[in-house]
mmCIF file of C-alpha atoms in Angstrom:
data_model
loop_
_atom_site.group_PDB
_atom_site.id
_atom_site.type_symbol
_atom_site.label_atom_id
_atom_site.label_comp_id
_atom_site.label_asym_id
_atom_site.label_seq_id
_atom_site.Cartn_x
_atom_site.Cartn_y
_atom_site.Cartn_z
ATOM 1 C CA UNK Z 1 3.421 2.494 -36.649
ATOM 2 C CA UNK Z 2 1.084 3.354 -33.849
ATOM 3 C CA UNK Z 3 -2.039 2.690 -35.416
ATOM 4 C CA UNK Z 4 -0.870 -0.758 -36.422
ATOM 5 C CA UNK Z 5 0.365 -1.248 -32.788
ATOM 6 C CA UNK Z 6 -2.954 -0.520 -31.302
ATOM 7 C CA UNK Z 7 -4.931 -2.195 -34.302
ATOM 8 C CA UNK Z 8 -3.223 -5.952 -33.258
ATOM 9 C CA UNK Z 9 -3.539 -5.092 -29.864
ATOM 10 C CA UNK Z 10 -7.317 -3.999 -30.247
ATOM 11 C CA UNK Z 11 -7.765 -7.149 -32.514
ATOM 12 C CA UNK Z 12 -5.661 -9.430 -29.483
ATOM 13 C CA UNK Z 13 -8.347 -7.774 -27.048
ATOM 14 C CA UNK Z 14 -11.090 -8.809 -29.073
ATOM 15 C CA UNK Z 15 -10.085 -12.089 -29.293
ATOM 16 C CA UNK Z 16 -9.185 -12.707 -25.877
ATOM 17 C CA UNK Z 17 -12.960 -11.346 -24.580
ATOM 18 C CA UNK Z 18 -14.291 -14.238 -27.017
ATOM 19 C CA UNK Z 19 -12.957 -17.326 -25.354
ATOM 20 C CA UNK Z 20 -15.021 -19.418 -23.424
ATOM 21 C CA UNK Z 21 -13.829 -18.408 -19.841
ATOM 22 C CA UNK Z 22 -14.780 -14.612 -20.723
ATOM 23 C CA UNK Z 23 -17.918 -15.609 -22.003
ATOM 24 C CA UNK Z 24 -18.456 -17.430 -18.536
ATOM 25 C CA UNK Z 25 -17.524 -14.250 -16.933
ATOM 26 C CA UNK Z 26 -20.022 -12.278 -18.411
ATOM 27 C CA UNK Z 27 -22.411 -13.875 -16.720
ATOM 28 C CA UNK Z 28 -21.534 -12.330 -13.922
ATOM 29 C CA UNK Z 29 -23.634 -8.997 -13.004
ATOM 30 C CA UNK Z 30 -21.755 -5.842 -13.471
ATOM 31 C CA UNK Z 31 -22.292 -2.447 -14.672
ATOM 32 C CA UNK Z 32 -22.082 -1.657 -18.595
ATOM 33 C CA UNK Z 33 -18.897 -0.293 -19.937
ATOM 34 C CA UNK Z 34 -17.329 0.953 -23.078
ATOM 35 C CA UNK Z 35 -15.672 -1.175 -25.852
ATOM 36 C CA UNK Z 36 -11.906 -2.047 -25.169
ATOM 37 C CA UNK Z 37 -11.221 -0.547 -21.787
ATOM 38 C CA UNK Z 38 -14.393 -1.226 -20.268
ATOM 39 C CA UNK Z 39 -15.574 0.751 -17.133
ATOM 40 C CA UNK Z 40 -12.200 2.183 -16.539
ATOM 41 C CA UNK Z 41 -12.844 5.870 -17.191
ATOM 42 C CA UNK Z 42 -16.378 5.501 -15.374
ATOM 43 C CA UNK Z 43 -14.272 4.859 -11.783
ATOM 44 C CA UNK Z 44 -12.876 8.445 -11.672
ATOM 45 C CA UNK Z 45 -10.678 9.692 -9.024
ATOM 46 C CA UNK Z 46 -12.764 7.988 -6.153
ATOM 47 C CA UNK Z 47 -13.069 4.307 -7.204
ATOM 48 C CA UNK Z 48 -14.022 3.370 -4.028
ATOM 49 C CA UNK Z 49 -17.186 5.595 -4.234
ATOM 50 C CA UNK Z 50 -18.351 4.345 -7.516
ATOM 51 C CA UNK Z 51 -17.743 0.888 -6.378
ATOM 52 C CA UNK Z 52 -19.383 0.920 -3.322
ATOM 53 C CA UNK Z 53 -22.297 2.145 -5.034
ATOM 54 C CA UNK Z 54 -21.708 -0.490 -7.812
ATOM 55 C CA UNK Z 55 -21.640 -3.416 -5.178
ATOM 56 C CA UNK Z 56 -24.989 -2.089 -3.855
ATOM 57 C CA UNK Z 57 -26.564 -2.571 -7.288
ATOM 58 C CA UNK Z 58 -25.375 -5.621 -8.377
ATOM 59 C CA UNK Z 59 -24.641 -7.875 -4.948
ATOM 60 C CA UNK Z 60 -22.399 -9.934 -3.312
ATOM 61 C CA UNK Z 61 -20.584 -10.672 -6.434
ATOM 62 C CA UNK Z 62 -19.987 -8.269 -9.037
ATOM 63 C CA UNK Z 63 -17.522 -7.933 -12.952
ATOM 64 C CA UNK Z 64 -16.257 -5.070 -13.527
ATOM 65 C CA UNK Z 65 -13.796 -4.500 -16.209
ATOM 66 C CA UNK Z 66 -10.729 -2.325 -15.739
ATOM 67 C CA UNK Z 67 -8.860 -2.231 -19.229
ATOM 68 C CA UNK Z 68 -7.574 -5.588 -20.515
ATOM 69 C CA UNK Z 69 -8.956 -7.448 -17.513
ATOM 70 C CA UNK Z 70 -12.379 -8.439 -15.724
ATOM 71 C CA UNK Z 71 -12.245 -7.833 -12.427
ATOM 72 C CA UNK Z 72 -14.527 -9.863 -10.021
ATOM 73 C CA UNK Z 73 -15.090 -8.122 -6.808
ATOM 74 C CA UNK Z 74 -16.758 -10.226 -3.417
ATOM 75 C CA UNK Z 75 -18.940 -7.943 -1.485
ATOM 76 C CA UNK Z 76 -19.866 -10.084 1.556
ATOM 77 C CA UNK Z 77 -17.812 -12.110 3.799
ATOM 78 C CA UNK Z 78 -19.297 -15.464 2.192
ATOM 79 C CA UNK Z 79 -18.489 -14.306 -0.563
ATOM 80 C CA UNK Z 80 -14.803 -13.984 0.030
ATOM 81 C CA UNK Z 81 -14.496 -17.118 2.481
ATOM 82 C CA UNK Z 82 -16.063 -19.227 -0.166
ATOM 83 C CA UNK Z 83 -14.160 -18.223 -3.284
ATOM 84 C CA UNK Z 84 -10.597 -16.993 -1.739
ATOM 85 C CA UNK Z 85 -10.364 -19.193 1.041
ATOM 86 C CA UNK Z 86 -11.901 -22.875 0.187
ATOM 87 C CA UNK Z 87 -10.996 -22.265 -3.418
ATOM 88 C CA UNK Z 88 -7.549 -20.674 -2.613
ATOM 89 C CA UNK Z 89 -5.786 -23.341 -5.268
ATOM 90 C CA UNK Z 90 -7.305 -21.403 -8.367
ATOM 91 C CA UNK Z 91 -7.195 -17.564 -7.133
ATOM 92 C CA UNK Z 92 -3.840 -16.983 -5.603
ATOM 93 C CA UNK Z 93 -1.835 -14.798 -8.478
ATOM 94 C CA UNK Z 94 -1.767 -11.459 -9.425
ATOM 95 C CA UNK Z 95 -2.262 -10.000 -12.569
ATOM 96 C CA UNK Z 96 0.166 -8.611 -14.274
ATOM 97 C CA UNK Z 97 1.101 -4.561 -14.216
ATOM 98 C CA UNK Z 98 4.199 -4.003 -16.445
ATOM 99 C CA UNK Z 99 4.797 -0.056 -15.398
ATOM 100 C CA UNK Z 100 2.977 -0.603 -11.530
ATOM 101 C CA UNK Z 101 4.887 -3.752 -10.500
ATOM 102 C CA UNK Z 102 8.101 -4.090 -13.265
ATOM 103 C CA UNK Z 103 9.203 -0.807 -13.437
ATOM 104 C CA UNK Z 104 8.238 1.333 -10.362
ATOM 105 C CA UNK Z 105 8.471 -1.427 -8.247
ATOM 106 C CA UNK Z 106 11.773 -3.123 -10.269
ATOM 107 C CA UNK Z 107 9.293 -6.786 -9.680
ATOM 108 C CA UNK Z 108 10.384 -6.179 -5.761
ATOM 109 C CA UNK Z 109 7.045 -5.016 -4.440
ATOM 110 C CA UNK Z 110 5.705 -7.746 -2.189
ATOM 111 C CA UNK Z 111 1.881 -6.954 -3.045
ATOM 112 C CA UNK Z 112 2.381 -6.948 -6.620
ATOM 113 C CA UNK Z 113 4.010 -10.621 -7.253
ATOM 114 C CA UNK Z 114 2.962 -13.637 -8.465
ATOM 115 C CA UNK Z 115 2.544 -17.014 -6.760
ATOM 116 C CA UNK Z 116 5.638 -17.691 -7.032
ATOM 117 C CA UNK Z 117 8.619 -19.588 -4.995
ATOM 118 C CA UNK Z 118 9.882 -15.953 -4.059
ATOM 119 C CA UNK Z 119 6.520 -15.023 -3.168
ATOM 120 C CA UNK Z 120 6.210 -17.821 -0.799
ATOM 121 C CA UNK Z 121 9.597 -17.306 0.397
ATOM 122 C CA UNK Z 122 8.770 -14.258 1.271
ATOM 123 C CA UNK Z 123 5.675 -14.457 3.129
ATOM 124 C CA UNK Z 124 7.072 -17.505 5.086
ATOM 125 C CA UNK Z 125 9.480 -14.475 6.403
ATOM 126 C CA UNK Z 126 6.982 -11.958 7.237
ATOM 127 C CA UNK Z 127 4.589 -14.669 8.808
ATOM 128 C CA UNK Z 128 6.893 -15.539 11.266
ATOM 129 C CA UNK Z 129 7.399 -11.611 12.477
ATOM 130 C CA UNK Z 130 3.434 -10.735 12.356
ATOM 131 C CA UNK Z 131 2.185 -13.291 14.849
ATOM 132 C CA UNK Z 132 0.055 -12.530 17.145
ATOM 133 C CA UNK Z 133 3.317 -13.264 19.737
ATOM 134 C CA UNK Z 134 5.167 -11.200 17.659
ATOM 135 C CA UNK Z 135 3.354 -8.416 17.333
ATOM 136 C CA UNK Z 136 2.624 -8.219 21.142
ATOM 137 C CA UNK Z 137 6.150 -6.369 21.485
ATOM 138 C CA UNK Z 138 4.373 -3.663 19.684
ATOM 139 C CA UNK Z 139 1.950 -2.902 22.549
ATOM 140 C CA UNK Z 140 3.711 -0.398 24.305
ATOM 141 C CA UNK Z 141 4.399 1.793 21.841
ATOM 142 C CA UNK Z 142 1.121 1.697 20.729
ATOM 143 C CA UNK Z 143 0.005 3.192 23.820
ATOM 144 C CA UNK Z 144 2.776 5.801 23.924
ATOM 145 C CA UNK Z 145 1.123 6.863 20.524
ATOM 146 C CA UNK Z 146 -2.199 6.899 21.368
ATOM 147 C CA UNK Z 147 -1.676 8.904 24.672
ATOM 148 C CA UNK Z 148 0.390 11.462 22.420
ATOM 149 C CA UNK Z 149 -2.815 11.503 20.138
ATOM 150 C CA UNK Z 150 -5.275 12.201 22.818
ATOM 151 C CA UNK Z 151 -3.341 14.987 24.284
ATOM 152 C CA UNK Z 152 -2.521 16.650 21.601
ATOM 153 C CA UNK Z 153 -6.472 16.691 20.797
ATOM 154 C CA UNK Z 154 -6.948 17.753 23.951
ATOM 155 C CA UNK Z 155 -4.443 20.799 24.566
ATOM 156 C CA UNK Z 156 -3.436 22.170 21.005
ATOM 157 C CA UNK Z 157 -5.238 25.037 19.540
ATOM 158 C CA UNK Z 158 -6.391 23.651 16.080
ATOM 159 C CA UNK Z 159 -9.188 24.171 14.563
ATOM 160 C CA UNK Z 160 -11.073 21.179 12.379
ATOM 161 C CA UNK Z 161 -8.929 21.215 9.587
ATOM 162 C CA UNK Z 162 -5.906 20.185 11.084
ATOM 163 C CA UNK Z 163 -6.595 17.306 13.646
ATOM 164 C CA UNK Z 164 -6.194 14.940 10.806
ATOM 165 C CA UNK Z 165 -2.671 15.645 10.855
ATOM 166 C CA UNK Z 166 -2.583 14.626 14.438
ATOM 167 C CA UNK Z 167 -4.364 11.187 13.541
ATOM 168 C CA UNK Z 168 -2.012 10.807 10.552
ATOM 169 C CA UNK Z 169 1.007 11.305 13.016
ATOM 170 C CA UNK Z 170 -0.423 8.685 14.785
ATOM 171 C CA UNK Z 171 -0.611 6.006 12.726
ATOM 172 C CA UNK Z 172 2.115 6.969 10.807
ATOM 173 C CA UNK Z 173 4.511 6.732 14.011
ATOM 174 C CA UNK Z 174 3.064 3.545 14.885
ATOM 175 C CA UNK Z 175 3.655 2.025 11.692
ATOM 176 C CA UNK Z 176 7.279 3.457 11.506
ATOM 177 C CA UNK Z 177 8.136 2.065 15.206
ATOM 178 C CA UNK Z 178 7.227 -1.555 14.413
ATOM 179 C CA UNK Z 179 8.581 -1.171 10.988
ATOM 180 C CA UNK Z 180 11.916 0.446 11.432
ATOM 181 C CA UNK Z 181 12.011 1.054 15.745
ATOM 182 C CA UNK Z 182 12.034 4.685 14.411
ATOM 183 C CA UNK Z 183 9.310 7.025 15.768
ATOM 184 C CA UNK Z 184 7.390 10.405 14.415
ATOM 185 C CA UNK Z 185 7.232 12.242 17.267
ATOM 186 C CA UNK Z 186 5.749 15.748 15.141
ATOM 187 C CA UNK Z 187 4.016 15.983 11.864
ATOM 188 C CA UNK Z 188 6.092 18.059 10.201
ATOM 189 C CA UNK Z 189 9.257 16.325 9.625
ATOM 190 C CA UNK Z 190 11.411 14.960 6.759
ATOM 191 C CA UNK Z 191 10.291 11.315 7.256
ATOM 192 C CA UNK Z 192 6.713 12.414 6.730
ATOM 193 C CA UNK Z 193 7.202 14.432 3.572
ATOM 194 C CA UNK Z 194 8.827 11.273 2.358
ATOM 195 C CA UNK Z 195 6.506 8.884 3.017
ATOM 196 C CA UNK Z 196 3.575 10.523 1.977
ATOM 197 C CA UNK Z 197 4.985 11.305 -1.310
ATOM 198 C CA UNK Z 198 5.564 8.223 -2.146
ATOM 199 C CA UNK Z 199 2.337 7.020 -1.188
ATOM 200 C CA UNK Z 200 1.023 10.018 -3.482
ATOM 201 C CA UNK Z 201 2.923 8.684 -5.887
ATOM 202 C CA UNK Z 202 1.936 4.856 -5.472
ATOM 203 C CA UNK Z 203 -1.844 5.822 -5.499
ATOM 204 C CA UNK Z 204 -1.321 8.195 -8.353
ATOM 205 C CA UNK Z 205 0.483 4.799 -10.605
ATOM 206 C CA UNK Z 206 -2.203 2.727 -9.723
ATOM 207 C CA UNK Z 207 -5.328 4.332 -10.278
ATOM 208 C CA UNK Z 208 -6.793 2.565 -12.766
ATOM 209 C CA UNK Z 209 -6.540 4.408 -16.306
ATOM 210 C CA UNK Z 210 -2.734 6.084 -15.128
ATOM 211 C CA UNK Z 211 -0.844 3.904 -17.337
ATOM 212 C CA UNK Z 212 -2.068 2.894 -20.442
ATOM 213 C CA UNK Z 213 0.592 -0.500 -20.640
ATOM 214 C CA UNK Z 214 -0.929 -1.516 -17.210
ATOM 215 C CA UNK Z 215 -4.586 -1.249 -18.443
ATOM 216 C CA UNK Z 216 -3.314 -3.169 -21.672
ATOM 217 C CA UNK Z 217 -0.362 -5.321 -20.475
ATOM 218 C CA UNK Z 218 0.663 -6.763 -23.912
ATOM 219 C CA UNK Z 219 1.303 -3.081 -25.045
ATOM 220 C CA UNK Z 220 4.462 -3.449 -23.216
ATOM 221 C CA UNK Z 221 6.290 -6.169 -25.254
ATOM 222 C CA UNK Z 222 4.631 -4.860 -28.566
ATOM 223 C CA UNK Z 223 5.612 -1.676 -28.324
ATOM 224 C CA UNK Z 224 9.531 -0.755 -28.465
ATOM 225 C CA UNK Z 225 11.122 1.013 -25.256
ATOM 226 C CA UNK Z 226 12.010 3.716 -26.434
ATOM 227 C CA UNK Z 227 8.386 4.103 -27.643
ATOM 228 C CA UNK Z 228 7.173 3.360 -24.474
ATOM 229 C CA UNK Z 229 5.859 7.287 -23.074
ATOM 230 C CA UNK Z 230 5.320 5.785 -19.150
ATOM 231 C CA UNK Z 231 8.610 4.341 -18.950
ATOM 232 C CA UNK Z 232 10.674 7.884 -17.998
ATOM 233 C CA UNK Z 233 7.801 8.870 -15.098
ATOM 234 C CA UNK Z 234 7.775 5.049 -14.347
ATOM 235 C CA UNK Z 235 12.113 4.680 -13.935
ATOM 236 C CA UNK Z 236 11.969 7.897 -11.870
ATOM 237 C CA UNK Z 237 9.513 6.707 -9.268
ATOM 238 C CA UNK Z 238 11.365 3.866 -8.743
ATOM 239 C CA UNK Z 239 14.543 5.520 -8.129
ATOM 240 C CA UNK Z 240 12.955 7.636 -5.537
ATOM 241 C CA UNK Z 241 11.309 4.829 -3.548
ATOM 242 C CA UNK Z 242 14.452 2.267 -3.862
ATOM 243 C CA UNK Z 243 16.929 5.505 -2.424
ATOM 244 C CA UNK Z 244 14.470 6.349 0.778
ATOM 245 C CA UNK Z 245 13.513 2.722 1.624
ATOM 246 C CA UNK Z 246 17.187 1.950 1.168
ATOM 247 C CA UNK Z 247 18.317 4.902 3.587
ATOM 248 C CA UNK Z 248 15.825 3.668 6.482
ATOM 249 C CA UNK Z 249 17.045 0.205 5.622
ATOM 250 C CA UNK Z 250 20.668 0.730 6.089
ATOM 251 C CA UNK Z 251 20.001 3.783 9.124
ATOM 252 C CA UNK Z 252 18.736 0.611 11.130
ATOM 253 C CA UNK Z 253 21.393 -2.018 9.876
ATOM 254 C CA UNK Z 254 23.888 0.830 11.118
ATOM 255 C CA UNK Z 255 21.934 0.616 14.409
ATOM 256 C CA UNK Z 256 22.187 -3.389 14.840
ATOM 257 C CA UNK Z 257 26.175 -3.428 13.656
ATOM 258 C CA UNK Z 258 26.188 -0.726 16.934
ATOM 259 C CA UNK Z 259 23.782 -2.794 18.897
ATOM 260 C CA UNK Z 260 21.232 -0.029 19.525
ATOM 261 C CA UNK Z 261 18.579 -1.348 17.588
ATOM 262 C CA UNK Z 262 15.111 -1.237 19.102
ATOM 263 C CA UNK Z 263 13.268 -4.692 18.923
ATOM 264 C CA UNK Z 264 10.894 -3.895 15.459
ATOM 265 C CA UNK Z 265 10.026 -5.508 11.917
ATOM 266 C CA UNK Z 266 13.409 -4.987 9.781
ATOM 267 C CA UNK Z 267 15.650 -6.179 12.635
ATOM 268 C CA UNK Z 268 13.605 -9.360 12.862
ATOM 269 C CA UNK Z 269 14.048 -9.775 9.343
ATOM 270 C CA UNK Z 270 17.703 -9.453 8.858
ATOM 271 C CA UNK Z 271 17.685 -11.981 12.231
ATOM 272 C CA UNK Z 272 16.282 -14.333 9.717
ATOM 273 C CA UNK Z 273 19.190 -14.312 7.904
ATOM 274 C CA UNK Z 274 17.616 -13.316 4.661
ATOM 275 C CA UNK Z 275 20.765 -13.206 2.221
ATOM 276 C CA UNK Z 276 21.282 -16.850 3.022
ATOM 277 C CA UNK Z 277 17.648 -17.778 1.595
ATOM 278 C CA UNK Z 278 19.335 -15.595 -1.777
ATOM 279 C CA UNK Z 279 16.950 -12.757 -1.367
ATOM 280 C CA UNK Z 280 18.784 -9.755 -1.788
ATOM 281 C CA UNK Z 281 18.966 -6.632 0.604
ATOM 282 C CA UNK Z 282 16.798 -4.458 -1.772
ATOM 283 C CA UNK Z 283 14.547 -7.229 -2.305
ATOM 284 C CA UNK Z 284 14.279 -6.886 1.732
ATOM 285 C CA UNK Z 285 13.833 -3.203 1.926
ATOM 286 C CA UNK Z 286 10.792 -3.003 -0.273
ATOM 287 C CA UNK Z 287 9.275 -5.749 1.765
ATOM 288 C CA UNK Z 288 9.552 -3.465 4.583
ATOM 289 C CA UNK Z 289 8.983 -0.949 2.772
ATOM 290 C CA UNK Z 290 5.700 -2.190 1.421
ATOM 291 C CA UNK Z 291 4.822 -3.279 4.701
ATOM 292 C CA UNK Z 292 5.269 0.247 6.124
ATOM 293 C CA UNK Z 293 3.350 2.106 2.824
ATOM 294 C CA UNK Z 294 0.453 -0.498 3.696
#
């Protein structure tokens, strides 16, 4: 049964790569992969190295192809203003990522969806809390952090190894306080180890090559669920995230029924009134939740 799975699907890859759009793609300069999942293994566990040295070789605009997909990466601010921004009708989407964005993320993850109405919907709501206005209420504790940063450099005896954790504190706290209103005074805390595992976890899903039904997407609707090897690992992460974004979610709804909720991110957003616009309160906490991750 497998090998007839991944015959049709290798046969449905084929096929797709023939059209005429693909064909126009390969025009595009990019480095030479392998049949059927392209340069995918050749990105290793530093893409950002190998592409870096990738856009150096073939220029502002580069194909590279990372399992079912091409992927077209801008290298130069022209690039990007001309092809994102005044051609913005024809490259808003995403593509899709059944394990990545369906299952780990249960299709709430803000930076995985589609153009869609809840999309939209969405980033109306966050637009309104990120303007510069907005985000001017941030500026204090901003501050706070960074003179916490410096003197901590300056008076603890650390050697080299360890003043990342300072700068990690750092922006970690600051993200946290205009997220949540909820500060990381020290390093080693619960809120940290939680955090950073998930973002373990989120960099580990999407490396490219981690999930063989994200690198071929039609592998999850041919192949049965209870086939489907990724989908325990997959359920599991998503469990995790949804309980710890949902505890700092409802720690700071507690806060606001009390009214000692500092001005930050989430409060703004349940201001808005967000059940009314039928998105739901986990829908909302993974929108903060992304926001905080990112």
């Amino acid at each position: 049964m497998f090998i007839a799975i991944f015959v049709l699907v290798g046969i449905a890859i084929v096929i797709s790569r023939n059209t005429a759009s693909a064909r126009a793609l390969r025009k595009i300069p990019g480095p030479r992969g392998y049949p059927i999942v392209g340069n995918t293994f050749q990105l290793g566990n530093f893409p950002q190295q190998v592409l870096t040295k990738w856009a150096r070789q073939y220029g502002e605009i580069m194909r590279v192809q990372i399992g079912y997909y091409d992927w077209i990466y801008l290298n130069t601010p022209e690039a990007v203003k001309e092809i994102l921004d005044k051609q913005s009708v024809n490259t808003s989407g995403r593509i899709p990522m059944p394990v990545a964005s369906e299952l780990i993320s249960g299709g709430y993850r803000f930076l995985f969806m589609g153009y869609t109405p809840t999309w939209r919907q969405l980033r109306a709501n966050v637009h309104k809390l990120l303007t510069p206005k907005a985000s001017a209420m941030f500026k204090p504790s901003q501050e706070l952090e960074a003179k916490q940063l410096v003197h901590e450099l300056l008076t603890k005896n650390i050697d080299e190894s360890q003043w990342y954790l300072h700068i990690r504190r750092y922006s970690t706290s600051v993200v946290m306080t205009s997220t949540y209103g909820r500060r990381i005074p020290e390093w080693d805390c619960e809120e940290v180890r939680e955090i950073y595992m998930l973002l373990k976890e989120f960099s580990e899903a999407t490396t490219p090559g981690a999930f063989l039904a994200d690198l071929i997407p039609p592998l999850a609707d041919i192949i049965p669920v209870w086939l489907q090897t990724w989908r325990k690992t997959a359920l599991k992460y998503q469990a995790r995230q949804t309980a710890i974004w949902m505890k700092f979610w409802r720690e700071l709804r507690t806060q606001i029924d009390d009214g000692t909720a500092p001005e930050c991110f989430v409060k703004g957003f349940i201001e808005q009134d967000f059940e009314r616009q039928n998105i739901s309160e986990v829908q909302a906490a993974y929108v903060a939740g992304s926001k905080c991750v990112l």
